[in-house]
Every structure is written in C-alpha cells, then in structure tokens.
Coordinates of C-alpha atoms in Angstrom, one line a residue:
X855 CA 64.4 40.7 48.4
X856 CA 61.9 42.8 45.5
X857 CA 59.2 44.4 46.2
X858 CA 55.9 42.6 45.1
X859 CA 54.8 45.8 42.8
X860 CA 56.9 48.5 40.2
X861 CA 56.3 51.1 43.3
X862 CA 55.4 51.8 46.3
X863 CA 52.5 55.1 46.5
X864 CA 53.3 57.3 49.5
X865 CA 51.3 59.9 51.1
X866 CA 51.8 62.6 48.2
X867 CA 51.3 60.2 45.3
X868 CA 47.8 59.6 47.2
X869 CA 46.8 62.9 46.8
X870 CA 48.2 63.0 43.6
X871 CA 45.9 60.1 42.7
X872 CA 42.9 61.6 44.3
X873 CA 43.6 64.5 42.0
X874 CA 42.9 61.8 39.0
X875 CA 39.6 60.3 40.9
X876 CA 38.4 63.7 40.8
X877 CA 39.0 64.3 37.1
X878 CA 37.5 60.8 36.5
X879 CA 33.7 62.1 37.9
X880 CA 34.5 65.2 36.2
X881 CA 34.4 63.7 33.2
X882 CA 31.5 61.7 33.8
X883 CA 29.7 64.5 34.6
X884 CA 30.5 65.8 31.3
X885 CA 29.8 62.7 29.8
X886 CA 26.1 63.3 31.1
X887 CA 25.9 67.1 30.1
X888 CA 26.2 68.7 34.1
X889 CA 28.7 71.0 33.0
X890 CA 28.3 73.2 36.1
X891 CA 28.5 70.4 38.2
X892 CA 31.3 69.4 35.9
X893 CA 33.4 71.9 36.7
X894 CA 33.1 72.0 40.6
X895 CA 34.2 68.9 40.4
X896 CA 37.0 69.7 38.2
X897 CA 38.4 72.7 40.6
X898 CA 38.6 70.2 43.5
X899 CA 40.5 68.0 41.2
X900 CA 42.7 71.4 41.0
X901 CA 43.0 71.5 44.4
X902 CA 44.5 68.0 44.8
X903 CA 47.2 69.1 42.1
X904 CA 48.1 72.3 44.0
X905 CA 48.4 69.8 46.9
X906 CA 50.2 67.4 46.4
X907 CA 53.1 69.6 45.4
X908 CA 53.1 71.3 48.5
X909 CA 53.0 68.2 51.1
X910 CA 55.7 67.0 48.7
X911 CA 58.1 70.3 49.3
X912 CA 56.6 69.7 53.3
X913 CA 57.1 66.2 54.1
X914 CA 60.8 66.2 52.5
X915 CA 58.7 63.3 49.6
X916 CA 59.5 65.1 46.3
X917 CA 60.8 62.2 44.0
X918 CA 60.9 62.0 40.3
X919 CA 58.4 59.6 40.1
X920 CA 55.9 61.6 41.7
X921 CA 56.5 64.8 39.4
X922 CA 56.3 62.0 36.2
X923 CA 53.1 60.6 37.7
X924 CA 51.9 64.5 38.5
X925 CA 52.1 65.5 34.9
X926 CA 50.3 61.8 33.5
X927 CA 47.4 63.5 35.8
X928 CA 48.0 66.9 34.6
X929 CA 47.0 66.4 30.6
X930 CA 43.7 65.1 31.4
X931 CA 42.9 67.1 34.3
X932 CA 43.8 70.3 32.3
X933 CA 44.0 69.6 28.9
X934 CA 41.6 66.2 28.4
X935 CA 38.7 67.8 30.2
X936 CA 38.7 70.9 29.8
X937 CA 38.9 70.1 26.0
X938 CA 35.5 67.7 26.4
X939 CA 33.7 70.1 28.4
X940 CA 33.9 72.6 25.7
X941 CA 32.8 70.5 23.3
X942 CA 29.9 69.5 25.0
X943 CA 29.6 73.6 25.8
X944 CA 29.1 73.8 22.3
X945 CA 32.8 75.1 21.1
X946 CA 32.9 73.0 18.4
X947 CA 33.7 72.2 14.4
X948 CA 36.8 72.2 13.0
X949 CA 38.5 75.9 14.3
X950 CA 37.7 74.7 17.5
X951 CA 39.7 71.4 17.1
X952 CA 41.9 73.2 15.3
X953 CA 42.6 75.4 18.4
X954 CA 41.8 72.5 21.1
X955 CA 44.9 70.5 19.1
X956 CA 47.1 73.6 19.3
X957 CA 46.6 73.8 23.0
X958 CA 47.2 69.9 23.5
X959 CA 50.3 70.6 21.6
X960 CA 51.4 73.3 23.9
X961 CA 50.0 72.0 27.1
X962 CA 51.7 68.5 26.2
X963 CA 55.2 69.5 25.4
X964 CA 55.2 72.0 28.4
X965 CA 54.3 69.3 30.7
X966 CA 57.2 67.1 29.4
X967 CA 60.0 70.4 29.5
X968 CA 58.4 70.6 33.5
X969 CA 59.3 67.0 34.2
X970 CA 62.9 67.3 33.0
X971 CA 63.4 71.1 34.6
X972 CA 61.0 71.4 37.3
X973 CA 60.4 74.9 38.9
X974 CA 62.9 77.4 39.1
X975 CA 63.5 80.4 40.6
X976 CA 64.0 84.1 40.2
X977 CA 65.3 86.4 43.4
X978 CA 64.9 82.9 45.6
X979 CA 61.3 82.8 44.4
X980 CA 59.8 79.3 42.8
X981 CA 58.5 80.4 39.1
X982 CA 57.4 78.5 36.5
X983 CA 59.0 78.2 33.0
X984 CA 56.2 78.7 30.2
X985 CA 52.7 80.0 31.3
X986 CA 51.4 76.2 33.6
X987 CA 48.5 74.1 32.3
X988 CA 46.4 75.0 35.3
X989 CA 45.7 78.4 34.1
X990 CA 43.7 76.8 31.0
X991 CA 41.0 75.2 34.0
X992 CA 41.3 78.4 35.7
X993 CA 40.5 80.3 32.6
X994 CA 37.8 78.4 31.2
X995 CA 36.2 78.6 35.0
X996 CA 36.1 82.4 34.3
X997 CA 35.0 81.9 31.0
X998 CA 31.9 79.9 32.0
X999 CA 31.6 82.2 34.9
X1000 CA 31.2 85.2 32.6
X1001 CA 28.9 83.7 29.8
X1002 CA 26.2 83.9 32.8
X1003 CA 26.3 87.6 32.5
X1004 CA 27.2 88.3 28.7
X1005 CA 25.6 84.7 26.9
X1006 CA 27.6 81.5 25.7
X1007 CA 28.2 83.1 22.3
X1008 CA 30.4 86.3 23.7
X1009 CA 32.2 83.9 26.1
X1010 CA 32.5 81.1 23.4
X1011 CA 33.9 83.9 21.7
X1012 CA 36.2 84.8 24.0
X1013 CA 38.0 81.5 23.9
X1014 CA 38.6 81.6 20.6
X1015 CA 40.9 84.6 21.2
X1016 CA 42.3 83.1 24.7
X1017 CA 43.6 79.7 23.2
X1018 CA 45.6 80.9 20.7
X1019 CA 47.6 82.8 23.5
X1020 CA 47.6 80.5 26.0
X1021 CA 49.1 77.9 23.5
X1022 CA 51.9 80.6 22.5
X1023 CA 52.1 81.3 26.2
X1024 CA 52.5 77.6 27.7
X1025 CA 55.7 77.2 25.2
X1026 CA 57.1 81.2 26.2
X1027 CA 60.3 80.8 27.3
X1028 CA 59.3 83.1 30.6
X1029 CA 58.9 82.8 34.1
X1030 CA 55.2 82.9 35.1
X1031 CA 54.1 83.8 38.6
X1032 CA 54.3 80.7 40.7
X1033 CA 51.0 80.5 43.7
X1034 CA 53.3 80.2 47.2
X1035 CA 50.8 80.9 49.6
X1036 CA 48.3 77.7 50.4
X1037 CA 45.4 80.0 51.8
X1038 CA 45.9 81.8 48.4
X1039 CA 45.6 78.7 46.7
X1040 CA 42.3 77.5 48.6
X1041 CA 40.3 80.8 48.6
X1042 CA 40.7 80.1 44.0
X1043 CA 40.4 77.2 43.8
X1044 CA 37.6 76.1 46.7
X1045 CA 35.8 79.2 45.9
X1046 CA 35.5 78.5 42.4
X1047 CA 34.3 75.1 43.5
X1048 CA 31.4 76.2 45.7
X1049 CA 30.5 79.0 43.1
X1050 CA 29.7 76.2 40.2
X1051 CA 28.3 73.5 42.6
X1052 CA 25.8 76.5 44.2
X1053 CA 24.8 76.8 40.7
X1054 CA 24.6 73.4 39.6
X1055 CA 22.0 73.0 42.3
X1056 CA 19.7 76.3 41.4
X1057 CA 20.3 74.4 37.6
X1058 CA 18.8 71.4 38.8
X1059 CA 16.1 72.9 41.1
X1060 CA 14.9 75.1 38.5

C-alpha cells in the first residue's frame, strides 16, 4: 500500500523545518525594519541548521532527502535572508546588488556540489569542501556588531571587501574547518542570538 504523501518526515527533518520557520520569522522582522531582532532569530535558525546534521549522524537518520531539504532551507537562511537584511540596512545600489548576486551564484553552486558530494574528511576528521554558506551569516553578524563601535559606514565598507572574498572562497576547491563539538556551536550561536536580542530590547526601550 502506497503512503498518502510524497515523503514522511523524520525527527531530523522537523528540526530542519524549525530552521525554515525561524528564517521566515527573521524575514518578517526584516520587512518591519527590526534588524537586530531579525539577526537574533536568524542565529537561532542557524542553530537548527547545525543540530539537524548533528542528530542525523547521532540517530543514524542520514538520507538524501534530508540533505536536499537542508540545502533548500540553507538557500533561504544564508543567501536570501542576509541579502534582504543587508538591503534593509542600506547596503544597496548597483555595486551592492552585483556583490549580492555573486554571493548567490557561488552559494548556490556550493550548496549544489555539497548535495552531490556531502562532507569530506581529512585525517579522519570531517571537513567542508569550499567555504560553507553559514559563514555568510556569522560574518554579517560580526560586521553588524562591529558597527556599534566603528559606525555603519565603516562596517558596510567592510562588507564590500568581505563579500567578494566569500564569493570566491565558497567555490574554492580546498577543505574548510568544520565544527565538530556541539558545545562550540551552542556557545557561538546562542551567544550571538542572546547579544542581538538584548541589544534589540535596549533599542526598543530607548
């Protein structure tokens, strides 16, 4: 007897879809101009992205569908959402648009290759081939936090320098570091989300 729907989600797929839900919330906050809260939510979505792969391996639930589903969600989380966030922040115009397009081109290529090849290993340790797309959101968060100290203009100038380098590194055929310890991921992502949430509350209270 055939099943009613095309696919049956497992526990890992639901974690991935939680990331999509958080990404959608982040996009809505971006549309409202709530950039700091949006960054906090996008960092939480990044946590879901990290956990689905971790638990897929831990629970032995890895499958092609899960990798493809993760790749589609990554497109929204690491390519579409940061571009919308940057545009709302004032990183706009022809040059900015070209840089965003280049990052999209490299990011989509990187995700497509990953869907085919998956993770690689060097000396028994899992690595990425090409810079993983999640670094785009991490670097954007760092640039935004830095803007509180150095000002928006300088921080945006840094994005003009960083984005073309990221576009190149995402399609560069070399191994990149992969976080292997869950506590490291939790510290970075939850720490960033907490920082942006606290600052967002302070901004709205001012």
